[in-house]
Amino acid sequence: MTSSTLPLAPGTTTVPGTGASADADTGHWPWAVPTSTRAAGDGWVRGHDPRTVASGRVRAQDPDYADWLGHVRAASACKHPIRLAGQIHVNDRDGNRMVTIDTDTMPDGAIYTPCGNRRAAVCPSCAEVYRRDTYHLIKAGLQGDRWGLPPLHEHIAIFLTATAPSFGPVHHRVVKVHAADCRKKDGCTCRASVCHPFGRTCPHGHELRCGARHKAGDTHLGQPLCLDCYDHTAQVVWNHEAPELWRRTIQQVDRELRRLGRAHGVELRRRYIKVYEFQVRGVVHYHALIRLDGHNPDCPGAIVPPPRQITRDMFEQAARTAFVKTSYTSAGHPANGGQGWHIAWGHKGLDVKHVNAPGGEVNLAQITGYIAKYVTKSTEVTGLILRRVDDLTVDVHGDPATHLGRLIRACWDIGEHPDYTRLRRWAHQFGYGGHITTKSRAFSATLGFIRRQRTIWRRTEGHPHTWDDEQAEQVIYELGYHATGWISTGDALLANTAAAQARARHQAGLDALADELAAARAARTLAA
């Protein structure tokens, strides 16, 4: 290979015999320049600033470092742990005080507890715990045979998605045929259809058509073709009324099931769990899993399979009829001429899939993971993550030149009316103030029950059979809020690193166990 004869940029040199050039100032190849240009010895260690390194070194060199690390273990992976201060009293069975433990005698003078935030954008660790709890809650409601639930494999269940109506044309991405290896949604690289191939010119002079084939991460997705034509007010009111619309809908499902039961001389019960998800246009839609149970007159509280004469198609038709029938008019408002808004589900209909149906495309593991992953999300898909909006910030976030800004401003303006005051409280969520997850009582266990089981496991160090409720009631906590967050960034670095190492060891153990089970199955197969 001959040396290159092309002129070199200033500050570069040519390596003889290769024609490659290296930066004379840094001595690195152009494609291998370090991401950090800080000089060695300036106090930075692997991207951490000198203050973090110094505070972490001070903590790690403390003789009581091991005790501190064990003390904060419960919240070691949390991004914003809560520090509690006060006293813990231990009484005997007669109520006499045996000992009192003051948090002043503990490391840092406080007890660390996780923040418990479900949003991954706020605290990834606590959000993952919340997601896993929801996963097991849903799995128990579909599979059963744990936590006092009977086996539920013979119960009919459907998974449905209910969306809001249209409030104006927006940029969208529709893929009619996905590739076999497509990851769908954010990871989808399949060829999309033309956004809006046909359209007219609106009264505001905007052409309501778009010939682009939008990619999955396109910033135009969810944006109105014309901001002035889009009904932002109706959208925030629909978000505000969505929980009430669901309540009326599930009541209508009960009526349809009673009609279906009377037609076949049986009694039916429905149990459900649902989560909401924000669409990129800033409106919510619901993912719901509805399970059909029978009724035992001798034991009304028992969970029994539905009668065999009730088929999956009958159950689906009853649900579809309920969603079509449910609609109402909201409270009146001066912004709508003193009238209310028509509240109903979208005209595109329900997306209904049968769970664990013979030959069906949805199985238990897929649907459980699909629903559980949404409980850690909020408005991230819209590109805007806010805390509560108030009088000082509404002008900043309510930019009339943007779609989301108009939604926030609509919440604030409509919220002046006494019947719509909650719109202001939930303006940062575009008017929606419902819970992320709701369920029927008998669908499964509760999150409180699952958290209590985890607490017992942690306090008994993996031996829950030794737990004594009477002894637990003899421990009285008098703790109050002390502060939020780690004392120093060095503490956060050390605690999070220890938690990451613990997770890695746990995952390595699971992988090793999976390999052993796979090898055992292979050996049995060969022996057979």
XYZ file of C-alpha atoms in Angstrom:
528
model
C 0.000 0.000 0.000
C 1.408 3.384 -0.935
C 1.354 6.444 1.199
C -1.539 8.815 0.678
C -0.828 11.938 -1.345
C -3.935 13.787 -0.125
C -3.277 16.955 1.871
C -3.589 16.482 5.632
C -5.606 18.646 7.965
C -3.591 20.960 10.216
C -2.300 19.198 13.313
C -2.196 15.688 11.795
C 0.696 13.451 10.804
C 0.992 10.562 8.385
C 2.161 7.137 9.522
C 4.794 5.963 7.066
C 3.742 3.055 4.880
C 0.056 3.214 5.794
C -1.288 6.529 4.670
C -3.218 6.790 7.937
C -3.114 10.017 9.847
C -3.108 10.571 13.589
C -3.804 13.705 15.577
C -0.478 15.249 16.524
C -1.903 16.894 19.658
C -3.637 13.864 21.207
C -1.808 10.968 19.576
C -5.065 9.074 18.999
C -6.541 7.842 15.756
C -9.496 9.988 14.580
C -11.912 7.069 15.116
C -10.516 6.220 18.545
C -10.487 9.578 20.312
C -11.463 9.065 23.987
C -14.915 10.268 24.981
C -13.370 12.266 27.843
C -10.681 14.812 27.040
C -9.821 15.511 30.679
C -6.161 15.251 31.507
C -4.948 12.507 33.812
C -4.599 13.473 37.427
C -7.370 16.070 37.501
C -9.392 14.048 40.038
C -11.920 12.502 37.631
C -12.261 8.723 37.906
C -14.249 6.887 35.234
C -16.485 9.860 34.589
C -17.084 10.789 38.241
C -16.139 14.286 39.373
C -13.551 14.897 42.113
C -16.154 15.698 44.787
C -17.951 12.396 44.217
C -14.672 10.520 44.286
C -13.565 12.300 47.455
C -16.839 11.695 49.326
C -16.914 8.067 48.226
C -13.321 7.548 49.325
C -14.076 9.035 52.752
C -17.059 6.695 53.195
C -15.187 3.608 51.958
C -12.243 4.298 54.294
C -14.527 4.557 57.321
C -14.020 1.571 59.670
C -17.800 1.215 59.913
C -18.266 1.102 56.121
C -19.437 -2.525 56.149
C -22.068 -1.718 58.799
C -23.236 1.297 56.810
C -23.531 -0.754 53.624
C -25.649 -3.352 55.424
C -27.745 -0.591 56.994
C -28.679 0.967 53.626
C -29.059 -2.345 51.781
C -32.860 -2.120 51.583
C -32.618 1.175 49.657
C -29.192 0.767 48.069
C -30.495 0.748 44.492
C -32.975 3.605 45.006
C -32.237 6.924 43.330
C -33.986 9.082 45.937
C -34.264 7.106 49.204
C -36.310 8.438 52.110
C -34.486 8.907 55.422
C -36.613 8.381 58.534
C -35.672 9.406 62.071
C -37.237 8.593 65.433
C -37.476 5.650 67.785
C -38.350 1.943 67.637
C -39.930 0.415 70.739
C -40.045 -3.302 71.531
C -42.678 -4.513 74.050
C -43.253 -7.875 75.620
C -46.501 -9.833 75.339
C -47.922 -7.947 78.328
C -47.263 -4.570 76.737
C -44.309 -3.646 78.930
C -41.509 -1.695 77.287
C -38.429 -3.894 76.905
C -36.064 -1.776 74.827
C -36.048 1.445 72.809
C -33.781 1.946 69.804
C -33.083 5.506 68.686
C -32.062 6.195 65.101
C -29.331 8.514 66.419
C -27.358 5.381 67.260
C -27.606 4.103 63.672
C -25.331 4.994 60.742
C -26.174 8.490 59.465
C -28.734 8.791 62.274
C -31.592 7.590 60.081
C -33.267 4.561 58.532
C -33.131 4.367 54.727
C -36.227 3.222 52.855
C -36.855 3.152 49.068
C -38.873 5.980 47.573
C -41.300 3.491 45.968
C -41.910 5.618 42.859
C -43.400 3.552 40.044
C -42.088 5.740 37.188
C -38.895 4.485 35.583
C -37.965 8.050 34.588
C -37.854 8.997 38.298
C -36.362 5.889 39.952
C -35.542 2.873 37.749
C -34.971 0.547 40.717
C -38.268 1.165 42.501
C -40.097 1.132 39.160
C -38.675 -2.313 38.415
C -39.880 -3.604 41.793
C -43.347 -2.198 41.051
C -43.329 -3.816 37.605
C -42.364 -7.216 38.986
C -45.040 -7.034 41.677
C -47.632 -6.231 39.024
C -46.335 -9.050 36.839
C -46.828 -11.643 39.571
C -50.208 -10.171 40.486
C -51.424 -10.552 36.893
C -49.852 -13.988 36.515
C -51.638 -15.190 39.640
C -54.931 -13.884 38.247
C -54.468 -15.850 35.019
C -52.736 -18.983 36.207
C -53.819 -19.244 39.843
C -52.670 -22.091 42.076
C -50.904 -19.741 44.508
C -51.746 -17.339 47.340
C -54.987 -19.190 48.006
C -56.218 -18.949 44.410
C -57.404 -22.145 42.687
C -56.014 -23.193 39.284
C -57.470 -20.866 36.659
C -56.472 -22.580 33.402
C -60.084 -23.450 32.528
C -61.336 -19.875 32.898
C -62.087 -17.832 29.783
C -60.178 -14.548 29.513
C -59.913 -11.794 26.920
C -57.397 -9.006 26.505
C -58.835 -5.819 25.067
C -57.579 -2.356 24.160
C -60.051 0.540 24.289
C -59.054 3.846 22.728
C -60.384 7.385 22.698
C -62.180 8.956 19.740
C -60.478 11.276 17.290
C -60.177 14.963 18.151
C -58.582 15.955 14.855
C -56.163 14.522 12.266
C -52.646 13.882 13.554
C -49.486 12.443 12.047
C -49.514 8.697 12.555
C -47.615 5.580 11.583
C -49.492 2.493 10.426
C -47.723 -0.716 9.411
C -50.161 -3.064 7.726
C -47.796 -6.042 7.555
C -44.938 -6.555 10.013
C -41.864 -8.650 9.310
C -41.496 -11.956 11.119
C -38.648 -10.622 13.289
C -40.196 -7.205 13.935
C -39.985 -5.908 17.518
C -43.067 -3.727 16.959
C -43.635 -0.237 18.341
C -40.401 1.677 19.119
C -38.148 -0.956 17.591
C -40.188 -1.417 14.416
C -38.287 -0.787 11.170
C -40.964 -2.105 8.804
C -42.230 -0.014 5.923
C -45.125 2.164 7.069
C -48.080 3.392 5.055
C -48.345 6.971 3.878
C -49.441 9.170 6.774
C -52.330 11.102 5.158
C -52.301 10.572 1.387
C -55.479 12.592 0.863
C -56.719 15.773 2.452
C -58.178 19.196 1.945
C -57.185 22.678 2.947
C -58.626 23.628 6.309
C -60.215 27.035 7.092
C -56.895 28.098 8.644
C -55.007 27.570 5.395
C -53.238 24.316 6.302
C -53.304 21.383 3.911
C -54.538 18.360 5.842
C -52.389 15.801 4.073
C -48.964 14.255 4.639
C -47.150 12.053 2.162
C -44.396 10.927 4.533
C -43.826 7.404 5.771
C -42.910 8.201 9.365
C -40.278 6.226 11.244
C -40.970 4.844 14.718
C -39.190 7.687 16.523
C -40.337 10.547 14.308
C -41.033 13.695 16.342
C -43.999 14.545 14.110
C -45.988 11.530 15.298
C -49.020 12.559 17.340
C -48.801 16.189 16.267
C -51.965 17.678 14.707
C -51.917 18.555 11.041
C -53.457 21.861 12.110
C -53.203 23.091 15.690
C -56.195 25.411 15.317
C -58.488 22.695 13.936
C -57.619 20.205 16.686
C -60.107 20.059 19.590
C -57.721 20.275 22.563
C -60.533 21.098 24.964
C -62.529 17.975 24.128
C -59.416 15.828 24.517
C -58.542 17.001 28.027
C -62.188 16.620 29.063
C -62.185 13.059 27.702
C -59.027 12.315 29.708
C -60.739 13.791 32.757
C -63.823 11.628 32.251
C -62.034 8.403 31.233
C -62.165 6.772 34.718
C -65.907 7.444 34.941
C -66.393 6.120 31.409
C -64.619 2.896 32.382
C -66.720 2.549 35.552
C -69.934 2.817 33.561
C -68.599 0.457 30.911
C -67.674 -2.299 33.339
C -71.134 -1.969 34.893
C -72.626 -2.412 31.439
C -70.448 -5.517 30.975
C -72.071 -6.914 34.126
C -75.542 -6.264 32.674
C -74.654 -7.982 29.401
C -73.263 -10.977 31.288
C -76.446 -11.213 33.345
C -78.469 -11.269 30.123
C -76.170 -13.927 28.710
C -76.452 -15.971 31.902
C -80.248 -15.770 31.966
C -80.386 -16.919 28.344
C -78.465 -20.076 29.300
C -79.783 -20.528 32.829
C -76.442 -19.871 34.562
C -74.769 -17.156 36.629
C -71.561 -15.477 35.556
C -68.982 -13.249 37.230
C -66.340 -11.046 35.653
C -62.994 -10.132 37.199
C -60.577 -7.749 35.564
C -57.356 -5.791 35.813
C -56.541 -2.770 33.658
C -53.760 -0.269 33.117
C -53.718 2.944 31.150
C -51.183 4.069 28.568
C -50.650 7.478 27.024
C -50.703 7.712 23.281
C -48.216 10.039 21.643
C -51.002 12.551 20.949
C -51.518 12.966 24.717
C -54.688 10.940 25.272
C -55.007 7.758 27.334
C -56.202 4.340 26.274
C -56.851 1.275 28.396
C -55.426 -2.237 28.291
C -57.732 -4.560 30.209
C -57.655 -8.252 30.989
C -61.123 -9.582 31.812
C -61.586 -13.088 33.209
C -64.927 -14.890 33.203
C -65.841 -16.943 36.279
C -68.823 -19.019 37.222
C -70.931 -18.896 40.384
C -71.291 -21.501 43.097
C -74.569 -20.920 45.036
C -73.283 -22.975 47.978
C -70.154 -20.825 48.266
C -70.721 -17.422 46.620
C -67.153 -16.279 47.305
C -65.522 -19.244 45.574
C -63.733 -18.783 42.242
C -65.043 -21.474 39.892
C -64.795 -21.931 36.100
C -67.675 -20.676 33.923
C -70.212 -23.194 32.628
C -69.069 -25.016 29.506
C -72.017 -23.789 27.431
C -70.575 -20.251 27.599
C -68.038 -19.898 24.786
C -65.258 -17.407 24.180
C -67.177 -15.814 21.312
C -70.200 -15.236 23.568
C -67.997 -13.543 26.148
C -66.339 -11.358 23.499
C -69.672 -10.315 22.019
C -71.005 -9.329 25.452
C -67.930 -7.152 26.062
C -68.149 -5.506 22.633
C -71.837 -4.745 23.131
C -71.124 -3.108 26.478
C -68.448 -0.826 25.038
C -70.688 0.219 22.157
C -73.647 1.009 24.427
C -71.728 3.039 27.003
C -71.752 6.804 26.497
C -72.925 9.872 28.365
C -72.712 13.656 28.449
C -70.370 15.359 30.875
C -71.268 18.324 33.076
C -71.956 21.588 31.297
C -69.293 24.234 30.826
C -69.373 27.815 29.484
C -66.553 26.986 27.076
C -68.955 24.621 25.284
C -71.935 26.952 25.243
C -73.134 25.733 28.630
C -73.430 22.179 27.333
C -71.412 19.120 28.230
C -69.176 17.015 26.013
C -70.185 13.656 24.560
C -68.042 10.989 26.254
C -67.719 7.640 24.479
C -65.100 5.210 23.219
C -63.432 5.568 19.843
C -65.214 4.573 16.663
C -62.425 2.219 15.555
C -63.818 -0.405 17.900
C -62.141 -2.660 20.399
C -59.040 -4.700 19.801
C -59.958 -7.993 21.468
C -57.694 -11.030 21.780
C -58.414 -14.318 23.500
C -55.874 -15.402 26.107
C -54.635 -18.994 25.994
C -57.168 -19.891 23.351
C -56.369 -23.048 21.345
C -54.362 -21.880 18.351
C -54.448 -18.275 19.555
C -51.607 -15.782 19.175
C -51.619 -14.619 22.807
C -50.295 -16.728 25.656
C -50.054 -16.155 29.386
C -46.408 -15.063 29.521
C -46.776 -12.585 26.670
C -49.863 -10.861 27.986
C -48.589 -10.703 31.563
C -45.333 -9.037 30.577
C -47.117 -6.758 28.112
C -49.442 -5.309 30.741
C -46.861 -5.124 33.525
C -44.417 -3.030 31.519
C -46.873 -0.130 31.245
C -47.146 0.469 34.992
C -43.704 2.127 35.019
C -44.602 4.674 32.346
C -46.520 7.927 32.293
C -46.330 10.781 29.785
C -42.826 9.905 28.516
C -44.162 8.819 25.123
C -45.393 12.369 24.456
C -41.913 13.788 25.020
C -42.964 15.848 28.053
C -42.435 14.863 31.694
C -43.647 17.415 34.237
C -44.460 17.774 37.872
C -47.669 19.495 38.921
C -48.414 22.729 37.105
C -49.226 25.844 39.123
C -49.859 29.549 38.516
C -46.142 30.235 38.166
C -45.376 27.496 35.629
C -48.532 27.310 33.547
C -47.362 30.123 31.270
C -44.029 28.377 30.770
C -45.448 24.941 29.931
C -48.677 26.095 28.294
C -47.053 27.294 25.084
C -49.855 27.945 22.541
C -47.445 27.225 19.688
C -47.164 23.539 20.648
C -49.695 20.735 20.835
C -48.832 19.704 24.397
C -48.723 23.314 25.507
C -52.271 23.813 24.280
C -53.401 20.713 26.162
C -51.936 22.086 29.405
C -53.474 25.502 28.789
C -56.852 23.888 28.041
C -56.679 22.018 31.380
C -55.947 25.278 33.178
C -58.688 27.271 31.469
C -61.401 24.598 31.724
C -60.387 23.938 35.327
C -61.750 27.309 36.450
C -65.231 25.777 36.503
C -66.210 24.143 39.840
C -67.104 20.843 38.129
C -63.712 20.609 36.441
C -61.284 21.741 39.138
C -59.391 18.421 38.971
C -58.233 19.360 35.488
C -55.849 21.903 37.010
C -54.532 19.376 39.505
C -53.757 16.943 36.679
C -52.711 19.397 33.990
C -49.246 17.801 33.894
C -50.998 14.597 32.747
C -53.230 16.437 30.263
C -56.265 16.081 32.508
C -56.049 12.384 33.395
C -56.061 11.671 37.132
C -56.911 7.973 37.379
C -54.823 5.222 38.942
C -52.302 3.407 36.780
C -53.737 0.011 37.772
C -57.206 -0.986 38.916
C -58.634 -4.457 39.422
C -61.516 -6.444 40.814
C -61.216 -7.695 44.369
C -61.271 -11.391 43.503
C -59.098 -11.183 40.392
C -55.892 -11.878 42.272
C -53.939 -10.860 45.355
C -53.182 -7.222 46.149
C -49.964 -5.250 45.899
C -50.128 -4.763 49.663
C -50.162 -8.522 50.177
C -47.171 -9.015 47.865
C -45.213 -6.269 49.620
C -45.963 -7.804 52.987
C -44.636 -11.155 51.787
C -41.439 -9.454 50.653
C -41.108 -7.714 54.023
C -41.494 -11.031 55.849
C -38.882 -12.640 53.614
C -36.434 -9.806 54.235
C -36.937 -9.661 58.011
C -36.646 -13.430 58.419
C -33.626 -13.536 56.067
C -35.262 -16.035 53.756
C -37.054 -18.152 56.379
C -40.695 -16.941 56.284
C -41.910 -19.964 58.291
C -40.289 -18.387 61.359
C -42.433 -15.252 61.101
C -44.665 -14.568 64.083
C -47.406 -11.975 63.635
C -47.784 -11.560 67.396
C -44.118 -10.739 67.826
C -44.286 -8.328 64.893
C -47.119 -6.421 66.562
C -44.943 -5.916 69.631
C -42.547 -3.723 67.626
C -43.780 -0.114 67.588
C -42.296 2.346 65.102
C -42.323 6.047 65.930
C -40.528 7.352 62.862
C -40.897 10.610 61.016
C -39.619 12.131 57.810
C -36.039 13.337 58.065
C -34.772 13.965 54.524
C -34.814 12.693 50.944
C -31.844 11.410 48.988
C -28.347 10.279 49.748
C -26.157 12.442 51.958
C -23.485 12.667 49.265
C -23.009 11.590 45.677
C -20.238 9.297 46.905
C -22.743 7.458 49.110
C -25.076 7.070 46.146
C -22.252 5.732 43.994
C -21.149 3.148 46.571
C -24.676 2.004 47.407
C -25.796 1.726 43.781
C -22.618 -0.132 42.858
C -23.165 -2.652 45.658
C -26.772 -3.138 44.507
C -25.649 -3.639 40.895
C -23.134 -6.277 41.983
C -25.810 -8.058 44.013
C -28.146 -8.089 40.998
C -25.343 -9.424 38.802
C -24.620 -12.255 41.260
C -28.327 -13.081 41.451
C -28.656 -13.165 37.660
C -25.528 -15.308 37.364
C -27.087 -17.785 39.779
C -30.301 -17.894 37.764
C -28.372 -18.418 34.529
C -26.365 -21.237 36.078
C -29.541 -22.892 37.359
C -31.168 -22.570 33.931
C -28.123 -24.184 32.318
C -28.254 -27.081 34.774
C -31.960 -27.645 34.118
C -31.416 -27.500 30.363
C -28.572 -30.021 30.614
C -30.714 -32.333 32.737
C -33.574 -32.173 30.215
C -31.162 -32.897 27.380
C -29.759 -35.875 29.259
C -33.257 -37.273 29.870
C -34.090 -36.807 26.197
C -30.996 -38.705 25.100
C -31.675 -41.471 27.618
C -35.188 -41.886 26.287
